[in-house]
């Protein structure tokens, strides 16, 4: 599988599931540039590979060399550290973990809802 095919696979994966336009927006590029990468007409730059990995929790070695698993799980230790630092209980940890497992679109819906609650409170 080429790097471009792996980029397409990430974009279409159920955890991400974004159009060329939405995926490109998150990376700061136009859908036409992303399409050229996916189709192998343009190479995946080092900077773009790192951006994809950072934005979508993708394993850099999988994206660039097809080694390992596509996605990086958040280590339990990081969540445990957060729980310790902020005195979170098991329900808090579960909420955070489930939120992080959502697709970008699903997280956007939740953020829009929470934003509307904050705006209602300001106006109330």
XYZ file of C-alpha atoms in Angstrom:
124
model
C 0.000 0.000 0.000
C 1.364 3.448 -0.900
C 1.576 6.373 1.517
C -1.249 8.068 -0.389
C -3.430 4.974 -0.023
C -2.683 4.940 3.704
C -3.698 8.615 3.952
C -6.982 7.770 2.204
C -7.491 4.808 4.526
C -7.076 7.076 7.576
C -9.439 9.692 6.142
C -12.138 7.094 5.465
C -11.607 5.098 8.667
C -14.738 5.038 10.900
C -12.834 6.879 13.665
C -12.104 9.766 11.279
C -14.606 9.491 8.406
C -14.062 12.914 6.810
C -14.474 14.243 3.293
C -11.425 15.418 1.373
C -12.457 18.979 2.192
C -12.928 18.472 5.969
C -9.771 16.358 6.321
C -7.792 18.960 4.383
C -9.187 21.801 6.521
C -7.905 20.131 9.672
C -4.459 19.929 8.077
C -4.502 23.402 6.545
C -4.562 22.253 2.915
C -7.096 22.298 0.081
C -8.972 19.167 -0.941
C -7.225 19.228 -4.349
C -3.798 19.007 -2.666
C -5.018 16.146 -0.485
C -6.451 14.344 -3.507
C -3.074 14.579 -5.261
C -1.405 12.986 -2.214
C -3.994 10.216 -1.975
C -3.669 9.440 -5.686
C 0.131 9.359 -5.541
C 0.642 12.351 -7.832
C 2.247 14.336 -4.997
C 4.458 12.877 -2.303
C 3.509 12.999 1.340
C 5.867 15.534 2.895
C 7.450 15.011 6.288
C 5.529 18.004 7.659
C 2.201 16.693 6.335
C 2.864 13.201 7.715
C 3.558 14.677 11.148
C 0.419 16.836 10.938
C -1.737 13.818 10.099
C -0.209 11.837 12.942
C -0.724 14.644 15.450
C -4.258 15.565 14.368
C -5.644 12.032 14.038
C -3.453 10.029 16.496
C -1.889 8.050 13.641
C 1.229 5.951 14.074
C 3.984 7.753 12.147
C 5.790 4.510 11.268
C 2.598 2.977 9.900
C 1.844 6.059 7.810
C 5.343 6.372 6.362
C 6.588 2.760 6.272
C 3.474 0.608 6.925
C 4.960 -0.747 10.158
C 2.807 -1.352 13.215
C -0.825 -0.392 13.729
C -2.498 2.608 12.044
C -3.681 4.363 15.201
C -1.976 5.142 18.470
C -4.006 4.425 21.570
C -3.759 6.852 24.423
C -1.760 5.053 27.060
C -3.656 4.261 30.210
C -0.813 5.876 32.104
C -1.558 9.278 30.520
C -5.189 9.006 31.524
C -4.161 7.787 34.960
C -1.848 10.792 35.300
C -4.716 13.120 34.403
C -6.942 11.375 36.919
C -4.346 11.851 39.643
C -3.649 15.485 38.762
C -7.320 16.472 38.641
C -8.794 14.046 41.180
C -10.915 12.245 38.562
C -12.926 9.184 39.453
C -13.561 6.164 37.201
C -16.617 7.753 35.581
C -14.578 10.874 34.708
C -11.868 8.683 33.181
C -14.424 6.683 31.186
C -16.027 9.879 29.820
C -12.638 11.198 28.675
C -11.654 7.860 27.132
C -14.951 7.531 25.234
C -14.729 11.129 24.016
C -11.234 10.517 22.645
C -12.466 7.428 20.800
C -15.095 9.434 18.895
C -14.593 10.515 15.304
C -13.731 14.153 14.653
C -17.299 14.797 13.436
C -18.794 13.255 16.572
C -16.534 15.381 18.793
C -17.578 18.484 16.820
C -21.241 17.760 17.606
C -20.504 17.466 21.317
C -18.409 20.640 21.304
C -21.168 22.557 19.503
C -23.684 21.395 22.097
C -21.443 22.374 25.019
C -20.677 25.714 23.364
C -24.424 26.391 23.058
C -24.878 25.620 26.762
C -22.159 28.124 27.651
C -23.712 30.776 25.409
C -27.161 30.169 26.944
C -25.655 30.653 30.390
C -24.078 33.976 29.322
C -27.396 35.203 27.981
C -29.443 33.933 30.928
